[in-house]
Amino acid sequence: MTLRTLESLGDLAGKRVFVRCDFNVPLSDGAITDDGRVRAALPTLTALLDAGAKVITSSHLGRPKGEPDPQFSLAPVATRLSELLDRPVAFATDTVGSSAAETVDALEDGQIAVLENLRFNAGETSKDAAERRAFAERIAAFADAMVSDGFGVVHRKQASVYELAELLPSAAGSLVAHEVGVLNGLLEAPESPYTVVLGGSKVSDKLGVIDSLLPRVDKLLIGGGMVFTFLAAQGHAIGKSLVEADQLDTARAYIARAAERGVELILPTDIVVASGFSADAEHEVAPADAFEGTRFGADGMGLDIGPDSARAFADAIRGSRTVFWNGPMGVFEFPAFADGTRAVAQALTEVDGLSVVGGGDSAAAARTLGFADDRFGHVSTGGGASLEFLEGKKLPGLEVLGWQ
Ligand code: ADP
Ligand code: MG
């Protein structure tokens, strides 16, 4: 049940080490708008450089179609990395071609190079294992060892994540090891009271995690777009709010199971109802069971949990020793509907114990609302990966590193 660590690779001085990072940062007009993922890679990269390794790193960025696409170049990442490491970072304009070969050849001990976007090559994400392996072999030709430190992709069976780790002596970097340690703690022996807060847009995305966590938690708080499926399942009118009509029975089953298991299921008692889905929509607060009583009637759309609910959610969170939060409570991208998410984020920063923010939109929401990562116990760098881990799924990129 343990991941191979960097130490298992032995003395790396003078060795060429390929580090699979997750540099999939948001870009706007070619500029990085949130460098959190680049910063998250620094501890492992620094440790390897200090050990005298020749460090070769790369990542995917965006969704190029298996061929070079300049808008998804890792060049801005190499520049940012150089600033953060305060040392030169070489950059290869291809991933496994002549530029990469020359760049790697020129590396001295304790120097670092970034190879171009892994997904500029069809082999990286190919469904055909032989194609993935062939691409992984070309990366492996550049390196003596491989370190897997892109937690955001460990749930993917992709060439640089899986096959490459089979081909070379491989180990988890400190980011992956830390993520796995924290998330595993949420499955095994979390301190109680243990509260899980779920939001975001779709119930169907969160079914697996509800299944896995329901038997373990004391309180389950539900907000966001997914809550309207629960409110509809209880027979409440929800106007034009987001709803998954095919999940009503599932929601009813969860309500029943929570009651059987003695899990306190807390749903919002009030809702911020808007005239429509826009930043400047008119809005008012309504009781969750009298939703259509607003001036918008059956046209109203729930875009956030109400102030009473936000207070109740915050109290439940602050009174817990372990909290996991995934999914915003409302459409936080519109300031008028960000209060519920802000209250939940604020309460997580006040937990006397372990608070964990799942990746994806929740981590983005916390940062957008001005909560720095270090105010939480842990902010995962992987959205899908953290959810799949908590669902108890087997993640190929971890199994290949020794995790059972
Ligand atoms: P995560 O990535 O954290 O798992 P999701 O991707 O499931 O979260 O959902 C995030 C999105 O859910 C956000 O873009 C947010 O605007 C949206 N959302 C939250 N509450 C509502 C709501 N009441 N109605 C519509 N969309 C919502
Ligand atoms: Mg999302």
Coordinates of C-alpha atoms and ligand atoms in Angstrom, one line a residue:
M1 CA 0.0 0.0 0.0
T2 CA 3.0 2.3 -0.3
L3 CA 4.2 4.5 -3.1
R4 CA 7.9 4.2 -4.1
T5 CA 9.6 7.4 -3.0
L6 CA 12.4 9.5 -4.4
E7 CA 14.8 7.8 -2.0
S8 CA 14.1 4.5 -3.7
L9 CA 15.8 5.8 -6.8
G10 CA 19.2 6.0 -5.0
D11 CA 21.9 8.6 -5.7
L12 CA 20.7 10.7 -8.6
A13 CA 23.8 12.9 -9.0
G14 CA 24.7 13.0 -12.6
K15 CA 21.6 11.0 -13.6
R16 CA 19.1 12.2 -16.1
V17 CA 15.7 12.3 -14.4
F18 CA 12.4 12.9 -16.3
V19 CA 9.8 14.5 -14.1
R20 CA 6.2 14.2 -15.2
C21 CA 4.6 17.4 -13.9
D22 CA 1.1 18.9 -14.2
F23 CA 1.8 22.3 -15.7
N24 CA -1.8 22.5 -17.1
V25 CA -2.2 26.2 -16.1
P26 CA -4.9 28.6 -17.2
L27 CA -3.6 31.0 -19.9
S28 CA -5.0 34.3 -21.2
D29 CA -3.4 35.8 -24.3
G30 CA -0.4 33.6 -23.7
A31 CA 0.1 34.8 -20.1
I32 CA -0.3 32.4 -17.1
T33 CA -3.3 33.6 -15.0
D34 CA -2.7 31.2 -12.0
D35 CA 0.7 29.6 -11.5
G36 CA -0.4 27.4 -8.6
R37 CA 0.5 24.2 -10.5
V38 CA 4.0 25.5 -11.4
R39 CA 4.6 26.4 -7.8
A40 CA 3.3 23.0 -6.6
A41 CA 6.1 21.3 -8.7
L42 CA 8.9 23.3 -7.1
P43 CA 9.7 21.1 -4.1
T44 CA 10.4 17.9 -6.2
L45 CA 12.3 19.8 -8.9
T46 CA 14.4 21.7 -6.4
A47 CA 15.2 18.5 -4.5
L48 CA 16.4 16.8 -7.7
L49 CA 18.5 19.8 -8.8
D50 CA 20.1 20.0 -5.4
A51 CA 20.9 16.3 -5.6
G52 CA 22.9 17.0 -8.8
A53 CA 20.5 15.4 -11.3
K54 CA 20.0 16.5 -14.9
V55 CA 16.3 17.3 -14.7
I56 CA 14.0 17.0 -17.7
T57 CA 10.4 17.9 -17.2
S58 CA 7.2 18.2 -19.2
S59 CA 3.5 18.2 -18.9
H60 CA 0.3 18.4 -20.9
L61 CA -1.3 21.8 -21.4
G62 CA -4.9 22.3 -22.7
R63 CA -6.3 20.0 -25.2
P64 CA -4.2 20.0 -28.4
K65 CA -5.2 17.3 -30.9
G66 CA -2.1 15.1 -30.8
E67 CA 0.0 17.6 -32.9
P68 CA 1.8 20.9 -32.3
D69 CA -0.6 23.8 -31.6
P70 CA 1.2 27.0 -30.6
Q71 CA -1.5 28.3 -28.3
F72 CA -0.8 25.3 -26.0
S73 CA 3.0 25.7 -25.9
L74 CA 4.8 25.1 -22.6
A75 CA 7.1 28.1 -23.4
P76 CA 5.3 30.4 -20.9
V77 CA 5.6 27.7 -18.2
A78 CA 9.4 27.4 -18.9
T79 CA 9.7 31.1 -18.4
R80 CA 7.7 31.2 -15.2
L81 CA 9.6 28.2 -13.9
S82 CA 12.9 30.0 -14.5
E83 CA 11.6 33.0 -12.5
L84 CA 10.4 30.8 -9.6
L85 CA 13.6 28.7 -9.5
D86 CA 15.7 31.7 -10.0
R87 CA 17.9 29.9 -12.5
P88 CA 18.0 29.3 -16.3
V89 CA 15.5 26.7 -17.7
A90 CA 16.3 25.3 -21.1
F91 CA 13.3 24.8 -23.4
A92 CA 13.0 22.3 -26.3
T93 CA 10.5 23.2 -29.0
D94 CA 9.5 19.5 -29.4
T95 CA 8.9 16.7 -27.0
V96 CA 11.0 13.8 -28.4
G97 CA 12.5 15.3 -31.6
S98 CA 15.8 16.8 -32.4
S99 CA 15.3 19.9 -30.3
A100 CA 14.6 17.7 -27.2
A101 CA 17.6 15.5 -28.0
E102 CA 20.0 18.5 -28.3
T103 CA 18.5 20.2 -25.2
V104 CA 18.9 17.1 -23.1
D105 CA 22.4 16.5 -24.4
A106 CA 23.5 20.0 -23.3
L107 CA 22.3 19.6 -19.7
E108 CA 25.0 19.7 -17.0
D109 CA 24.5 18.2 -13.5
G110 CA 22.0 20.4 -11.5
Q111 CA 20.5 21.9 -14.7
I112 CA 16.9 21.7 -15.9
A113 CA 15.1 21.6 -19.2
V114 CA 11.4 21.7 -20.2
L115 CA 10.3 19.6 -23.2
E116 CA 7.3 20.8 -25.2
N117 CA 3.7 19.8 -24.5
L118 CA 3.4 16.0 -24.3
R119 CA 0.0 16.1 -26.0
F120 CA 1.6 17.5 -29.1
N121 CA 2.2 13.8 -29.7
A122 CA -0.7 11.4 -30.5
G123 CA 1.0 8.6 -28.6
E124 CA 0.5 10.4 -25.2
T125 CA -3.2 9.8 -25.0
S126 CA -3.7 7.1 -27.5
K127 CA -6.2 4.4 -26.7
D128 CA -3.8 1.9 -28.2
A129 CA -1.4 0.6 -25.6
A130 CA 1.3 -0.2 -28.2
E131 CA 1.2 3.5 -29.5
R132 CA 1.5 4.8 -26.0
R133 CA 4.3 2.5 -25.3
A134 CA 6.2 3.5 -28.4
F135 CA 5.9 7.2 -27.4
A136 CA 7.0 6.4 -23.8
E137 CA 10.0 4.6 -25.2
R138 CA 11.1 7.7 -27.0
I139 CA 10.9 9.7 -23.8
A140 CA 12.6 6.9 -21.9
A141 CA 15.6 7.2 -24.3
F142 CA 16.4 10.6 -22.7
A143 CA 16.4 9.5 -19.1
D144 CA 17.8 7.1 -16.5
A145 CA 14.8 7.5 -14.1
M146 CA 11.3 8.8 -14.0
V147 CA 9.5 10.8 -11.2
S148 CA 5.7 11.1 -11.3
D149 CA 4.6 14.3 -9.8
G150 CA 1.6 15.4 -11.8
F151 CA -1.2 14.4 -9.4
G152 CA -3.8 15.9 -11.7
V153 CA -3.2 13.1 -14.2
V154 CA -2.5 10.0 -12.1
H155 CA -6.1 8.7 -12.9
R156 CA -5.1 8.6 -16.6
K157 CA -3.5 5.7 -18.3
Q158 CA -1.3 7.8 -20.5
A159 CA 2.2 7.3 -22.0
S160 CA 4.1 9.7 -19.7
V161 CA 2.1 8.7 -16.6
Y162 CA 1.8 5.0 -16.9
E163 CA 4.0 3.3 -19.6
L164 CA 7.0 5.5 -18.9
A165 CA 6.8 4.6 -15.2
E166 CA 7.0 0.9 -16.3
L167 CA 9.9 1.4 -18.6
L168 CA 12.2 3.3 -16.2
P169 CA 13.0 3.0 -12.5
S170 CA 10.2 5.2 -11.2
A171 CA 9.0 6.9 -8.0
A172 CA 6.4 9.3 -6.8
G173 CA 7.5 12.9 -6.4
S174 CA 6.8 14.7 -3.1
L175 CA 3.6 16.4 -4.5
V176 CA 2.0 13.1 -5.5
A177 CA 3.2 11.4 -2.2
H178 CA 1.7 14.3 -0.2
E179 CA -1.7 14.3 -2.1
V180 CA -2.0 10.5 -1.6
G181 CA -1.2 10.8 2.1
V182 CA -3.8 13.4 2.8
L183 CA -6.6 11.9 0.7
N184 CA -5.9 8.5 2.1
G185 CA -6.3 10.0 5.5
L186 CA -9.9 11.0 4.5
L187 CA -10.7 7.3 3.8
E188 CA -8.8 5.7 6.7
A189 CA -9.3 6.9 10.2
P190 CA -10.4 10.5 9.7
E191 CA -10.9 12.3 13.0
S192 CA -14.6 13.0 13.8
P193 CA -16.7 14.9 13.6
Y194 CA -16.1 14.4 9.8
T195 CA -18.0 16.6 7.4
V196 CA -18.1 16.5 3.7
V197 CA -19.4 19.5 1.7
L198 CA -20.4 18.8 -1.9
G199 CA -21.6 21.3 -4.6
G200 CA -20.9 22.1 -8.2
S201 CA -23.1 21.5 -11.1
K202 CA -23.9 17.9 -11.4
V203 CA -25.1 15.1 -9.0
S204 CA -24.0 12.5 -11.6
D205 CA -20.4 13.6 -11.3
K206 CA -20.4 13.1 -7.5
L207 CA -22.3 9.8 -7.2
G208 CA -19.2 7.7 -6.7
V209 CA -17.8 10.0 -4.0
I210 CA -21.1 10.1 -2.1
D211 CA -21.2 6.3 -2.2
S212 CA -17.7 6.0 -0.9
L213 CA -17.9 8.7 1.8
L214 CA -21.5 8.3 3.1
P215 CA -20.5 5.3 5.3
R216 CA -17.5 7.3 6.7
V217 CA -18.9 10.8 7.5
D218 CA -20.9 12.3 10.3
K219 CA -22.4 15.2 8.3
L220 CA -23.0 15.6 4.5
L221 CA -23.7 19.2 3.3
I222 CA -25.0 19.7 -0.2
G223 CA -25.2 22.9 -2.1
G224 CA -24.5 24.2 -5.6
G225 CA -26.4 23.3 -8.7
M226 CA -26.7 19.6 -7.6
V227 CA -28.8 20.5 -4.6
F228 CA -31.9 21.2 -6.8
T229 CA -32.1 17.5 -7.7
F230 CA -32.3 16.8 -4.0
L231 CA -34.9 19.5 -3.4
A232 CA -36.9 18.2 -6.4
A233 CA -36.6 14.7 -5.0
Q234 CA -38.2 15.9 -1.8
G235 CA -41.1 17.2 -3.8
H236 CA -40.2 20.9 -3.8
A237 CA -40.7 23.2 -6.8
I238 CA -37.4 24.5 -8.1
G239 CA -38.4 26.8 -11.0
K240 CA -35.8 26.8 -13.7
S241 CA -32.9 25.7 -11.5
L242 CA -30.4 23.1 -12.7
V243 CA -31.9 19.6 -12.3
E244 CA -31.0 16.1 -13.4
A245 CA -34.4 14.5 -13.8
D246 CA -32.9 11.0 -14.2
Q247 CA -31.2 11.3 -10.8
L248 CA -34.3 11.9 -8.6
D249 CA -34.5 8.3 -7.5
T250 CA -30.8 8.3 -6.8
A251 CA -31.1 11.4 -4.7
R252 CA -34.1 9.8 -2.7
A253 CA -32.0 6.7 -2.1
Y254 CA -29.1 8.8 -0.7
I255 CA -31.6 10.7 1.6
A256 CA -32.8 7.3 2.9
R257 CA -29.3 5.9 3.3
A258 CA -28.1 8.9 5.2
A259 CA -31.0 8.5 7.6
E260 CA -30.3 4.8 8.1
R261 CA -26.7 5.4 8.8
G262 CA -27.2 8.2 11.1
V263 CA -25.5 10.7 8.8
E264 CA -26.8 14.2 9.2
L265 CA -27.7 15.3 5.7
I266 CA -27.8 19.1 5.7
L267 CA -29.6 20.7 2.7
P268 CA -30.0 24.5 2.4
T269 CA -33.1 26.0 4.0
D270 CA -33.0 29.1 1.9
I271 CA -31.9 29.8 -1.7
V272 CA -30.8 32.9 -3.7
V273 CA -33.3 32.9 -6.5
A274 CA -32.5 34.8 -9.7
S275 CA -34.5 36.0 -12.7
G276 CA -32.0 34.1 -15.0
F277 CA -28.5 32.9 -15.5
S278 CA -26.4 36.1 -15.7
A279 CA -24.1 38.2 -13.5
D280 CA -26.6 41.1 -13.2
A281 CA -29.8 39.0 -12.9
E282 CA -32.3 40.4 -10.4
H283 CA -32.5 38.1 -7.3
E284 CA -34.1 37.6 -3.9
V285 CA -33.8 35.1 -1.1
A286 CA -36.6 32.5 -0.7
P287 CA -37.2 29.5 1.6
A288 CA -36.0 26.3 -0.1
D289 CA -39.6 24.9 0.2
A290 CA -41.3 28.0 -1.1
F291 CA -39.1 28.6 -4.0
E292 CA -41.8 29.9 -6.4
G293 CA -43.0 32.5 -4.0
T294 CA -40.6 35.1 -5.4
R295 CA -41.5 37.7 -7.9
F296 CA -40.0 35.4 -10.6
G297 CA -42.5 32.6 -9.9
A298 CA -41.8 29.4 -11.8
D299 CA -39.2 31.3 -13.9
G300 CA -36.9 31.7 -10.9
M301 CA -33.5 30.0 -11.0
G302 CA -31.5 29.1 -7.8
L303 CA -28.0 30.4 -8.1
D304 CA -26.6 30.2 -4.6
I305 CA -27.5 28.9 -1.1
G306 CA -29.2 31.6 1.0
P307 CA -27.6 33.5 4.0
D308 CA -29.3 31.2 6.7
S309 CA -28.0 28.1 4.9
A310 CA -24.5 29.7 4.6
R311 CA -24.5 30.3 8.3
A312 CA -25.7 26.7 9.1
F313 CA -23.1 25.2 6.7
A314 CA -20.3 27.4 8.2
D315 CA -21.3 26.3 11.8
A316 CA -21.3 22.6 10.8
I317 CA -17.9 23.0 9.1
R318 CA -16.3 24.9 12.0
G319 CA -17.5 22.3 14.5
S320 CA -15.7 19.5 12.6
R321 CA -12.3 18.0 13.0
T322 CA -12.1 16.8 9.4
V323 CA -13.7 18.5 6.4
F324 CA -13.5 17.7 2.7
W325 CA -15.1 20.2 0.3
N326 CA -15.7 19.7 -3.4
G327 CA -17.8 21.9 -5.6
P328 CA -18.9 25.5 -5.3
M329 CA -22.1 26.3 -3.4
G330 CA -23.4 28.7 -6.2
V331 CA -22.4 30.4 -9.4
F332 CA -19.3 31.9 -7.7
E333 CA -18.1 33.3 -11.0
F334 CA -20.9 35.9 -10.7
P335 CA -20.1 38.1 -7.6
A336 CA -23.8 38.4 -6.6
F337 CA -23.9 34.6 -6.2
A338 CA -20.6 33.9 -4.5
D339 CA -21.6 34.5 -0.9
G340 CA -22.4 30.8 -0.1
T341 CA -19.1 29.6 -1.5
R342 CA -17.3 32.4 0.3
A343 CA -18.9 31.4 3.6
V344 CA -17.9 27.7 3.1
A345 CA -14.4 28.6 2.1
Q346 CA -14.0 31.0 5.1
A347 CA -15.3 28.3 7.5
L348 CA -12.8 25.7 6.2
T349 CA -10.0 28.1 7.0
E350 CA -11.2 28.1 10.6
V351 CA -11.4 24.4 11.1
D352 CA -9.5 23.1 14.2
G353 CA -8.2 20.0 12.4
L354 CA -7.8 18.9 8.8
S355 CA -9.5 20.9 6.0
V356 CA -9.2 19.7 2.4
V357 CA -10.3 21.4 -0.7
G358 CA -10.8 19.1 -3.7
G359 CA -9.3 20.3 -6.9
G360 CA -11.0 21.6 -10.0
D361 CA -13.5 24.4 -9.6
S362 CA -13.5 24.4 -5.8
A363 CA -9.8 25.2 -5.7
A364 CA -10.3 27.9 -8.4
A365 CA -13.3 29.3 -6.5
A366 CA -11.3 29.6 -3.2
R367 CA -8.4 31.4 -5.0
T368 CA -10.8 33.6 -7.0
L369 CA -12.5 34.6 -3.7
G370 CA -9.1 35.6 -2.2
F371 CA -8.3 32.6 0.0
A372 CA -4.7 31.6 -0.4
D373 CA -3.9 27.9 -0.5
D374 CA -2.0 28.0 2.7
R375 CA -5.1 28.9 4.7
F376 CA -6.4 25.4 4.2
G377 CA -5.0 22.1 5.5
H378 CA -4.6 21.0 1.9
V379 CA -5.7 22.1 -1.5
S380 CA -5.6 19.3 -4.0
T381 CA -4.0 20.0 -7.4
G382 CA -6.2 17.4 -9.1
G383 CA -10.0 17.6 -9.5
G384 CA -10.8 14.4 -11.2
A385 CA -7.9 12.5 -9.6
S386 CA -8.9 13.5 -6.1
L387 CA -12.5 12.5 -6.6
E388 CA -11.6 9.2 -8.2
F389 CA -9.1 8.5 -5.3
L390 CA -11.9 9.2 -2.8
E391 CA -14.3 7.0 -4.7
G392 CA -11.8 4.1 -4.0
K393 CA -11.0 3.6 -7.6
K394 CA -7.7 2.1 -8.7
L395 CA -5.7 4.9 -10.3
P396 CA -3.2 3.6 -13.0
G397 CA -0.7 6.3 -12.4
L398 CA -0.5 5.3 -8.7
E399 CA -0.6 1.6 -9.1
V400 CA 2.4 1.7 -11.4
L401 CA 4.3 3.4 -8.5
G402 CA 3.5 0.6 -6.1
W403 CA 0.2 1.8 -4.7
Q404 CA -2.4 -1.0 -4.3
Ligands
ADP1 P1 -15.8 20.8 -9.3 O1 -14.9 21.1 -10.5 O2 -15.3 21.6 -8.1 O3 -16.0 19.4 -9.0 P2 -18.2 21.2 -10.8 O4 -17.4 21.2 -12.0 O5 -19.1 20.1 -10.5 O6 -17.2 21.5 -9.5 O7 -19.1 22.5 -10.8 C1 -18.6 23.8 -10.8 C2 -19.6 24.7 -11.5 O8 -20.9 24.6 -10.9 C3 -19.2 26.2 -11.3 O9 -18.9 26.7 -12.6 C4 -20.5 26.9 -10.8 O10 -20.8 28.1 -11.5 C5 -21.5 25.8 -11.1 N1 -22.7 26.0 -10.2 C6 -22.7 26.1 -8.8 N2 -23.9 26.3 -8.3 C7 -24.7 26.4 -9.4 C8 -26.1 26.6 -9.5 N3 -26.9 26.8 -8.5 N4 -26.6 26.7 -10.8 C9 -25.8 26.5 -11.9 N5 -24.5 26.2 -11.8 C10 -24.0 26.2 -10.6
MG2 MG -15.4 21.1 -12.6

